[in-house]
Amino acid sequence: MAIKKTRLVVIGNGMAGIRTVEELIKMSPDEYDITVFGAEPQPNYNRILLSPVLSGEMTFQETVLNDWGWYQENHITLHTGKPVTKIHRKQCVVSTDDGLSAPYDRLLIATGSIPFMLPVPGIDLPGVVAYRSIQDVEAMLAAAQTGKRAVVIGGGLLGLEAANGLSLRGMEVSVVHINDWLMERQLDKAGGDLLTAELRKRGLNFYLTHQTEAILGEQHVTGLRFKNGLEIDADLVVMTVGIRPSIALAKSAGIYCERGIVVNDTMQTFDPKIYSVGECVQHRGQTYGLVAPLFEQAKVAANHLAEFGRMRYEGSLVSTKLKVTGIDLFSAGDFHAAEGDEELLLQDTSRGVYKKLILRDNRLRGAVMYGDTVDGPWYFQMLRDGTDVSEFREHILFGQAHLGDSGRSGAASVMNMADSAEICGCNGINKGMIVKAIIEKKLFTIEEVRAHTKASSSCGSCTGLVEALLANTLGGDYSASPNKKPMCPCTELSHDDVRAAISKHSLESMPQLMQTLNWKTPDGCASCRPALNFYLLAAAPDTYQDDSHSRFINERVHANIQKDGTYSVIPRIWGGVTSPAELRAIADIADKYEVPTVKFTGGQRLDLLGVTKENLPKMWGDLVAAGFVSGHAYGKALRTVKTCVGSEWCRFGTQDSTGLGIQMEKETWGSWTPHKFKIAVSGCPRNCAEATIKDFGVVCVDSGYELHVGGNGGIKVRVTDFLCKVSTEAEVLEYCGAFMQLYREDAHYLERTAPWIERTGLTHIKQRVVDDASMRAELYARFLQSQTSAQIDPWKARAEGKDAAEYVPLMAVAEMAN
Amino acid sequence: MNWIQIGKLEDIPRQGARTVTTPHGEIAVFRTIDDQVFALNNRCPHKNGPLAQGIVHGHRVTCPLHSWVISLENGEAVAPDTGCAHRYNVKLEHGELLLQLPDKK
Ligand code: SRM
Ligand SMILES: Cc1cc2nc3c(=O)[nH]c(=O)nc-3n(C[C@H](O)[C@H](O)[C@H](O)COP(=O)(O)OP(=O)(O)OC[C@H]3O[C@@H](n4cnc5c(N)ncnc54)[C@H](O)[C@@H]3O)c2cc1C
Ligand code: SF4
Ligand code: FES
């Protein structure tokens, strides 16, 4: 027998209502039997994109968010063109004028808002339209076919987008505005003036501080009269003076309304069976007219409808952008300075840039930007977080790019943003979510990012930021973010579970592990196999038979694959110190194998790029003969030990940083780690070796050595945490080895020291490596023990013939017999 | 169409691949965990990554360059990616590997 589902009726087939349904289906696909009533005849479309449709930059079809098929696939009963006219709360039924009715267990009212029409004579004349629906756009486009002159009443966001669209459609457009500058709700006067000037250049006329008295015409609109007596001609009048929450229906059913339908933090109206979301809602005294807050409401409402009952809507701060192609404008928060506020201003008239920030107690309260809006999301984030900006106040107006001394360009500045910074305001998608999707789902194009995250799929004004994120995220060997459970689709077990099982069951090989732990696939996948190989190796470094076919190609062939399938070869240059003889040997080898590019790496050594696979063993043979070993630039392993010249030469050097670095590299090279591991030693706190963004950094001081851990460069630069100070080189070596061993035994595969420390806490590490001397000694002993089997140069072995078949084709078919 | 002897099963490591250079370009011959062999054009449909260098798992290979997953059975990229690497016939007869190549044009 089929279980009777709960019935949900939705009034309003618009953006907020259907978003709620989408969220609900995601959370609880089978719970509800859903019926939707929509007054408009279309399926749910993206109202935001009406302006591009009006201007001709998009078709209506492109704005459809949920086509007919979507409703069918999700078994939703849809009645379009059927406004609900009655809610019978006693019987729990809604009905329409033409006799349709639907009973509900839960009701969702999402009726949006209605455009406000000025109560002036002539308002009902044909040729006077609002700007709310696709029907309005069609009416405007029809008018643009026949008439020439359009007048837009209301110089807010909507009005300007309408004016711009109509002007692109070839009409002569005038904008009438009662205030003395445009968009006064989003802009201050200076910003508004810049905007007016720019729009004038594009051919729009403005009647500022003009008030409409009457709309003129007999059969059709012909013109407009202002209070000051001036009359102007018009074939089309578009009214965009404001919107009012659409509450008539709710009110008639006795649901408590003020300006909007009043809801609590769970989006419930005064009738507990009835929820409401969208522009028709009043929450904590606020109504909203932008999608971002409505989508937040939708999420909360869905959460409660799905009976998860966990989320609360606590109101939203909104930011605004004008969607007129070529005009950059951003505003957020409150930008009218009040008592006690401070105002920071930047005005560069020749560049057409204007920025104003309002601060109170060193915290942002509002921001207006015109001309250069790259930093909009950054300001908005600080505004929402209440960030104390005193430390970088003097630079704040110049934007995030100017905070460091690295002088990054605009695009790179998205990479400086925190993971929690919002990129797509429409859908509430932050940077971390996008980067995660790009990495985990291997997304390469903006379309894919849209499909997987919804970012940039609504108004599109964040497209540039999303593209910058894509460009910056792709192109490395992706360092997966710390893995949560399960480790991959081949198992339900998490990384920690697997590590625990390896030691509990003394697992020694991959087939044995997969069998014991009931792997779902015959031999795992490209993501679990390298991890398992590492865990098994770390558990038994002396006896485990390394499985080269579970290693990524770079580690399998001990060189980095390049985009054209050739390889790069980076020999170890201990501590970055070389000699004429070594350089000569490298030069000769580069000549001999016709290496197309020789490059100094960022890790203080030389990269020979563009070597064919077949040449690798031969070239290694020559390098080994000249005294080199592998630099492991390809491995989740110890990479480089960067050093500075230190006390041997430098007038500020306090210790022999170069010599210490070389000792550290000799002791740690060859070790396999969960992710790559980099070390640096600086001779004094000037820190020329950049030790404080390394996995293990040493900063020499007069009285000894400061040890720092958990730093990295890369996508998200992280400065190290201070671990402790020691006084001898021998101690540095011991702490370093112990730290590496703990990292190896404790971290998840592909988790670099920075995220590992952030996950487990610095205390966890200090307790084991610093506070407990015997634990440190044990860790260090295990490290040294495992090094005995790790410090076998892989290049030498291969030059001598190990894995020879790996480097040559199976066969070369020269001519085809015919 | 010609069947060409290219070696023995043992010449290819299990869960690995070797290449055969031909006038049609480089062909990757894979041997899976269950000792089946498959052959694909050694160019990933994404950006020509050398598939023979990827990690072989099940009847699939993960491309070494940007980790697309390609089915060895038909050369198709696994969703959400789309694209296809040309597939060649290979068979095992009396321990010998035979690869079928089209005639020279
Ligand atoms: C060759 C080199 C660039 C250069 O020409 O200078 C380089 C090249 C690559 N880096 Fe790097 N990185 C190089 C120094 C650096 C440095 C500088 C340093 O070590 O002081 C950094 C910043 C420091 C750091 O690691 O924190 C650096 C941060 C990265 C990152 C980001 C790491 C992170 O944790 O966020 C990646 C991506 C990754 O590993 O996941 C990366 C990845 C890569 C990869 C492996 C991308 C890939 O998979 O192909 C590049 C390999 C190219 C190749 O085949 O040779 N590379 N890379 C440098 C080699 C150094 C060496 O001698 O071994
Ligand atoms: C031209 C334009 C540009 C915009 N640009 C932006 C922008 O750039 N950024 C931004 O964030 N926001 C923008 N907005 C605002 C945004 O579109 C709205 O905030 C959003 O659509 C409101 O969603 P909603 O579901 O509350 O209302 P709607 O999307 O209006 O949905 C309500 C639906 O309910 C229907 N309905 C009403 N009464 C009944 C009834 N009794 N029975 C059945 N159905 C009924 C209506 O016909 C409508 O289809 C823009 C709006 C317009 C008009
Ligand atoms: S070498 Fe590093 S920074 Fe340069 S392109 Fe490759 S991954 Fe990016
Ligand atoms: S070339 Fe194969 S995934 Fe990009």
CSV table of C-alpha atoms in Angstrom, one decimal, chain A residues 12 78 122 138 160 169 172 197 257 286 311 493 518 549 639 696 754 789:
chain,number,residue,atom,x,y,z
A,12,GLY,CA,3.4,31.7,-6.7
A,78,LEU,CA,1.6,22.7,-11.9
A,122,GLY,CA,-4.1,58.7,-17.2
A,138,GLU,CA,6.8,42.0,-24.4
A,160,LEU,CA,17.7,52.5,-15.2
A,169,ARG,CA,16.2,48.9,-28.7
A,172,GLU,CA,14.7,57.8,-27.3
A,197,ALA,CA,27.0,61.6,-16.5
A,257,CYS,CA,0.1,41.1,7.7
A,286,GLN,CA,12.2,44.1,7.0
A,311,MET,CA,17.9,26.5,10.5
A,493,LEU,CA,35.4,4.3,5.6
A,518,ASN,CA,35.0,-4.8,1.9
A,549,HIS,CA,50.9,1.3,-10.2
A,639,ARG,CA,61.0,18.7,-1.7
A,696,PHE,CA,59.0,23.4,8.7
A,754,ALA,CA,48.8,23.6,7.2
A,789,SER,CA,65.1,2.2,3.5
